[in-house]
Amino acid sequence: MTKLLIASAVIALIASILLTPLITKKREDGKSKKVIGYFFIGVFVLGFLATGITVYVTKMDVNWHAFWPAIILLTLGGAFLASGIERKIKGVLFLASLGVAIYVLSAPLWNANDKFTSAEMKEEVEIKPFDETQTPASVPPKFARNKMKKAFGQVPNTSYYELGRLQIQKVNGEYVYIAPVEFSGFFKWMNGGSTPGYFMMSATDSADNPKFVEQAMKYVPSAYLNSNLERHIRLQHPLLIFYGDVQLEVDDDGKPYYIRSYGEFVSARNGFDVKGIVLVDALTGKSEVVKLEDVPEFIDGAVSPETVSLQNSYFGNYVHGFWNSKFGKKDVKLPSDEGTESNVSPVFDEKGDMYYFTDFTSPKEGVDSMLGYSLTNARTGQATYYTGNLDSSYMDSQGTLQIIEKKFIEKKWSGEMPVLYNFYGEASWLTAVLDSNGFLQNYFIVSAANPEISVYATTPKEALKLYKTALSRGGNTVDGSSNATEKNASGKVLRVYKERLGDFTIVSFLLSNGENYLVSAETEPLSIYLQEGDEVILTYGDTGEQFLPVRNLIIKGLQ
């Protein structure tokens, strides 16, 4: 609060100097001096109150260029009230303020190249293959939110509160959804004082039930006056430039913190380039400014999803400047709006680092071909753009959702949170399928390059098994798993495991050469008779996975 009062006083002093006629012909007249003095003090008081109230209510920053409309009015008024040399000086200041206004308002027309440079990404062809021993964070947020609402009875004084914004993160090595409990109105805040805690639920296991964690939080987005989180941050840091909403982060001990991304304008008051976060203790309100390179380990989303979405827009639209983005549109690529958080979707890599995923499509209407996709590190803001296999045409996220809608048209199911993975060397969309009530029904996987190859199952791991066998089929589908080399093997079957998935049986077996193989009865119907001790000859795709997909199987003595 002290910083705001100082800033308001400085701005009020400048306003008084600009508006008050300081040089008069009757300087020796005591009354004239007295009137000018009262006028100066009056402008100062009004400026102080107006600035303080405006900043307090709007939570805007108090950098001088934020007040350019007021500067224009003050210099104009000052020039009108002044006389002689003072009028000329303030007239020049008025013209200069008009120049500042033109500079600020025209910035989007000429700073597109700077925006593109600030968002430029390194380029690669394809992401690394997904490790099938891992489980993707595939529980859709809409489903998680529905389960948390049904578990809201765990919250003390339930009528005081409502569920806040959902956030995915890693806590103690587990991928979870976090959602704070928020006040449901002004009088509930007056009576409650602080919120009781937050909900936590697995982001990988749809069968997990939300757990309410008791952790008192005083400074939250739904609080009022000085306890309102955004206002509290602004009062502590009046000069910082923020972009994006506040986000809840929980450390490994379960203690809640709120963060907000801060940075700099690209130029004038336009564009945004992230530099760090403000970290706030949700109970005590203690805040700290932290640069991106110094962000604590427990924070996964230091860069807000809104910032990443903005950077994606810069990268896709301004490759050849502003006017090209409006007319010629050469090499322009539009980021999709199918993400779960501000048009981007959080995903985790094999190391547990969080990234924001976005696919890019053509600006031409009616085209659902993907031009590429990006992954932005949520802690550092560093981004990589993947072109995909340039010899193949990849379907975008919108096309995936349309396939799901047609697949389940009678049930009126729809897809949510489509994310592109490299499954067994094949660029593939993994999408959760929800019913009309928002409940999870299954997981759908479809090849981005070959949309006719698709499977669905009740869990991601089951869908992956089905997908591996679908990729291994012959005929007019892909030959194995994309670029996998075809090899031959033979030997004695040591172990066999059979599992019913969908309409077919999946047979997994261990051969005497020490390798594990996977075959579907859809591809090789006689594989259902496979048993320990059988001698087999097979052809498989060398994908490098733990279970290698079989393309052809001969059981000696049976065929």
Coordinates of C-alpha atoms in Angstrom, one line a residue, residues 148-421:
M148 CA -14.7 -32.3 -7.6
K149 CA -18.1 -30.6 -7.6
K150 CA -19.8 -33.9 -6.5
A151 CA -17.2 -34.2 -3.7
F152 CA -17.9 -30.6 -2.5
G153 CA -19.6 -31.9 0.6
Q154 CA -16.2 -32.5 2.1
V155 CA -15.8 -28.7 2.5
P156 CA -16.8 -27.2 5.9
N157 CA -19.6 -24.6 5.6
T158 CA -20.2 -25.6 2.0
S159 CA -22.7 -22.8 1.3
Y160 CA -19.9 -20.2 1.7
Y161 CA -17.8 -21.5 -1.1
E162 CA -17.6 -22.6 -4.7
L163 CA -15.0 -24.4 -6.8
G164 CA -12.2 -22.3 -8.3
R165 CA -10.0 -22.6 -11.4
L166 CA -8.6 -26.0 -12.2
Q167 CA -4.8 -26.4 -12.6
I168 CA -2.7 -29.4 -13.5
Q169 CA 0.7 -29.9 -11.9
K170 CA 3.1 -32.4 -10.4
V171 CA 3.1 -33.0 -6.6
N172 CA 5.4 -35.5 -5.1
G173 CA 6.1 -37.0 -8.5
E174 CA 2.3 -37.5 -9.2
Y175 CA 0.4 -35.7 -11.9
V176 CA -2.7 -34.1 -10.2
Y177 CA -5.4 -31.5 -10.7
I178 CA -5.6 -28.8 -8.1
A179 CA -8.7 -26.6 -7.6
P180 CA -9.0 -24.0 -4.8
V181 CA -12.1 -23.4 -2.8
E182 CA -13.3 -19.9 -3.5
F183 CA -15.8 -17.5 -1.8
S184 CA -19.2 -17.4 -3.5
G185 CA -19.9 -13.8 -2.7
F186 CA -19.1 -10.6 -0.8
F187 CA -21.1 -11.5 2.4
K188 CA -19.7 -15.0 2.4
W189 CA -16.2 -13.4 2.3
M190 CA -17.1 -11.1 5.2
N191 CA -18.3 -14.1 7.3
G192 CA -15.6 -16.5 6.3
G193 CA -12.4 -14.4 6.3
S194 CA -10.4 -17.2 4.6
T195 CA -11.0 -20.2 2.5
P196 CA -10.5 -23.7 4.0
G197 CA -8.3 -25.3 1.3
Y198 CA -8.3 -27.0 -2.1
F199 CA -9.2 -30.2 -3.9
M200 CA -6.7 -32.6 -5.4
M201 CA -7.3 -35.4 -7.9
S202 CA -5.2 -37.6 -10.1
A203 CA -4.7 -36.5 -13.7
T204 CA -3.8 -40.0 -14.9
D205 CA -6.4 -42.2 -13.1
S206 CA -10.0 -41.4 -13.9
A207 CA -11.1 -43.7 -11.1
D208 CA -9.4 -41.6 -8.5
N209 CA -11.7 -39.7 -6.2
P210 CA -11.0 -36.0 -5.3
K211 CA -9.5 -35.3 -1.9
F212 CA -10.1 -32.1 0.0
V213 CA -6.9 -30.8 1.6
E214 CA -7.4 -28.4 4.5
Q215 CA -5.1 -25.4 4.1
A216 CA -6.4 -22.0 5.1
M217 CA -6.0 -19.3 2.3
K218 CA -6.7 -15.6 3.0
Y219 CA -5.4 -14.0 -0.2
V220 CA -7.5 -15.6 -3.0
P221 CA -9.0 -14.3 -6.3
S222 CA -12.5 -14.3 -4.9
A223 CA -11.7 -12.2 -1.8
Y224 CA -12.5 -8.5 -1.6
L225 CA -10.7 -5.2 -0.8
N226 CA -7.1 -5.7 0.3
S227 CA -7.5 -9.5 0.6
N228 CA -8.3 -9.8 -3.1
L229 CA -5.2 -11.6 -4.5
E230 CA -4.7 -9.5 -7.7
R231 CA -5.2 -6.3 -5.7
H232 CA -2.8 -7.5 -3.0
I233 CA -0.1 -8.2 -5.7
R234 CA -0.7 -4.8 -7.4
L235 CA -0.4 -2.9 -4.1
Q236 CA 2.9 -4.7 -3.4
H237 CA 4.3 -4.3 -6.9
P238 CA 2.6 -1.2 -8.6
L239 CA 5.2 -1.0 -11.4
L240 CA 5.2 -4.6 -12.7
I241 CA 3.5 -5.5 -15.9
F242 CA 1.3 -8.7 -15.6
Y243 CA -0.3 -10.9 -18.2
G244 CA -2.6 -13.8 -17.5
D245 CA -4.6 -15.0 -14.5
V246 CA -3.2 -15.9 -11.1
Q247 CA -2.5 -19.6 -10.7
L248 CA -2.5 -21.9 -7.6
E249 CA 0.7 -24.0 -7.1
V250 CA 1.2 -26.5 -4.3
D251 CA 4.6 -27.6 -3.0
D252 CA 5.4 -31.2 -2.0
D253 CA 4.2 -30.5 1.5
G254 CA 0.8 -29.4 0.3
K255 CA 1.3 -25.7 1.1
P256 CA -0.6 -23.5 -1.4
Y257 CA 1.0 -20.5 -3.2
Y258 CA -0.3 -18.3 -5.9
I259 CA 1.8 -17.1 -8.8
R260 CA 1.4 -14.6 -11.6
S261 CA 3.6 -14.0 -14.6
Y262 CA 5.2 -10.6 -15.1
G263 CA 7.3 -9.2 -17.9
E264 CA 7.8 -6.3 -20.3
F265 CA 5.9 -4.7 -23.2
V266 CA 7.4 -5.5 -26.5
S267 CA 7.1 -1.8 -27.4
A268 CA 5.0 1.1 -26.2
R269 CA 2.2 -0.5 -24.2
N270 CA 1.7 -3.4 -26.7
G271 CA 2.8 -7.0 -26.7
F272 CA 4.2 -9.0 -23.8
D273 CA 7.5 -10.8 -23.1
V274 CA 7.5 -12.8 -19.9
K275 CA 10.4 -12.4 -17.4
G276 CA 9.4 -14.0 -14.2
I277 CA 6.7 -14.5 -11.5
V278 CA 5.4 -13.0 -8.4
L279 CA 5.1 -15.7 -5.7
V280 CA 2.5 -15.2 -3.0
D281 CA 2.0 -17.2 0.2
A282 CA -1.8 -17.7 0.1
L283 CA -2.2 -17.5 3.9
T284 CA 0.2 -14.7 5.0
G285 CA 0.3 -12.7 1.7
K286 CA 4.1 -12.5 1.7
S287 CA 5.2 -11.9 -1.9
E288 CA 8.4 -12.3 -3.7
V289 CA 9.5 -11.4 -7.3
V290 CA 11.3 -14.3 -8.9
K291 CA 13.0 -14.4 -12.3
L292 CA 12.2 -17.4 -14.6
E293 CA 15.7 -18.9 -14.1
D294 CA 15.2 -18.8 -10.3
V295 CA 11.7 -20.3 -10.1
P296 CA 11.4 -22.9 -7.3
E297 CA 11.3 -26.6 -8.3
F298 CA 7.8 -27.2 -7.1
I299 CA 6.3 -24.6 -9.6
D300 CA 5.3 -26.2 -12.9
G301 CA 3.5 -23.4 -14.7
A302 CA 5.6 -20.3 -14.1
V303 CA 4.7 -19.0 -17.6
S304 CA 0.9 -18.5 -17.7
P305 CA -1.1 -20.3 -20.4
E306 CA -2.4 -16.9 -21.5
T307 CA 1.1 -15.8 -22.2
V308 CA 1.9 -19.0 -24.2
S309 CA -1.2 -18.5 -26.2
L310 CA -0.2 -14.9 -27.0
Q311 CA 3.3 -16.0 -28.0
N312 CA 1.8 -18.7 -30.3
S313 CA -0.3 -16.0 -31.9
Y314 CA 2.8 -13.9 -32.5
F315 CA 4.8 -16.8 -33.9
G316 CA 2.0 -18.0 -36.2
N317 CA 0.7 -14.6 -37.5
Y318 CA 3.7 -12.3 -37.7
V319 CA 6.2 -14.4 -39.7
H320 CA 6.2 -11.7 -42.4
G321 CA 4.9 -8.7 -40.4
F322 CA 1.5 -7.2 -39.5
W323 CA 0.0 -6.5 -43.0
N324 CA 0.8 -9.9 -44.3
S325 CA -1.2 -11.4 -41.4
K326 CA -4.2 -9.4 -42.6
F327 CA -4.0 -9.7 -46.3
G328 CA -1.4 -11.9 -48.1
K329 CA -1.1 -14.4 -45.2
K330 CA 2.0 -16.0 -46.7
D331 CA 3.3 -18.7 -44.4
V332 CA 0.7 -17.7 -41.7
K333 CA -0.4 -20.5 -39.4
L334 CA -3.1 -20.2 -36.9
P335 CA -2.8 -21.7 -33.4
S336 CA -5.9 -23.9 -32.6
D337 CA -8.4 -23.0 -29.9
E338 CA -9.0 -26.5 -28.7
G339 CA -6.6 -26.3 -25.7
T340 CA -7.9 -26.8 -22.2
E341 CA -6.3 -23.7 -20.7
S342 CA -6.5 -20.5 -22.8
N343 CA -6.2 -22.4 -26.0
V344 CA -3.2 -24.5 -24.9
S345 CA -3.1 -28.0 -23.3
P346 CA -0.6 -28.8 -20.5
V347 CA 1.3 -32.1 -21.0
F348 CA 4.3 -33.7 -19.3
D349 CA 7.5 -35.2 -20.8
E350 CA 9.3 -38.3 -19.6
K351 CA 11.3 -36.2 -17.1
G352 CA 8.1 -34.8 -15.5
D353 CA 8.6 -31.3 -17.0
M354 CA 5.3 -29.5 -18.0
Y355 CA 4.9 -28.1 -21.5
Y356 CA 2.0 -26.4 -23.2
F357 CA 0.9 -28.0 -26.4
T358 CA -0.7 -26.2 -29.4
D359 CA -1.3 -27.3 -33.0
F360 CA -1.3 -24.9 -35.9
T361 CA -3.6 -25.0 -38.9
S362 CA -4.1 -23.1 -42.2
P363 CA -5.9 -19.8 -42.2
K364 CA -7.9 -21.1 -45.2
E365 CA -11.4 -22.0 -44.2
G366 CA -12.5 -25.6 -44.5
V367 CA -9.0 -27.0 -44.2
D368 CA -8.3 -29.4 -41.3
S369 CA -4.7 -30.2 -42.2
M370 CA -2.2 -29.4 -39.5
L371 CA 0.8 -27.3 -40.4
G372 CA 2.8 -28.1 -37.3
Y373 CA 2.6 -28.0 -33.5
S374 CA 4.5 -26.5 -30.7
L375 CA 5.6 -27.4 -27.1
T376 CA 6.5 -24.5 -24.7
N377 CA 8.3 -25.3 -21.5
A378 CA 6.0 -24.0 -18.7
R379 CA 8.9 -23.1 -16.4
T380 CA 11.3 -21.4 -18.8
G381 CA 9.1 -20.2 -21.7
Q382 CA 11.4 -21.8 -24.3
A383 CA 9.4 -23.2 -27.2
T384 CA 10.0 -25.7 -30.0
Y385 CA 8.0 -25.9 -33.2
Y386 CA 7.6 -29.3 -34.8
T387 CA 7.0 -29.4 -38.5
G388 CA 6.0 -33.1 -38.6
N389 CA 6.9 -35.4 -41.5
L390 CA 6.8 -33.1 -44.4
D391 CA 6.0 -36.0 -46.7
S392 CA 2.7 -36.6 -44.8
S393 CA -0.3 -34.4 -44.3
Y394 CA -1.3 -34.4 -40.6
M395 CA -4.8 -33.9 -39.4
D396 CA -5.3 -31.1 -36.9
S397 CA -7.1 -31.2 -33.6
Q398 CA -10.4 -30.0 -35.0
G399 CA -10.4 -32.8 -37.5
T400 CA -9.8 -35.3 -34.7
L401 CA -12.8 -33.9 -32.8
Q402 CA -15.0 -34.2 -35.9
I403 CA -14.0 -37.8 -36.3
I404 CA -15.0 -38.5 -32.7
E405 CA -18.3 -36.7 -33.1
K406 CA -19.2 -38.8 -36.2
K407 CA -18.0 -42.0 -34.5
F408 CA -20.3 -41.6 -31.6
I409 CA -23.1 -39.5 -33.2
E410 CA -25.9 -41.7 -31.9
K411 CA -24.7 -41.4 -28.3
K412 CA -23.9 -37.7 -28.7
W413 CA -20.5 -38.0 -27.2
S414 CA -17.7 -35.5 -27.9
G415 CA -14.0 -35.3 -27.6
E416 CA -12.0 -33.0 -25.2
M417 CA -8.3 -32.3 -24.8
P418 CA -6.8 -33.6 -28.0
V419 CA -3.0 -33.9 -27.7
L420 CA -0.5 -35.1 -30.3
Y421 CA 1.9 -37.9 -29.2

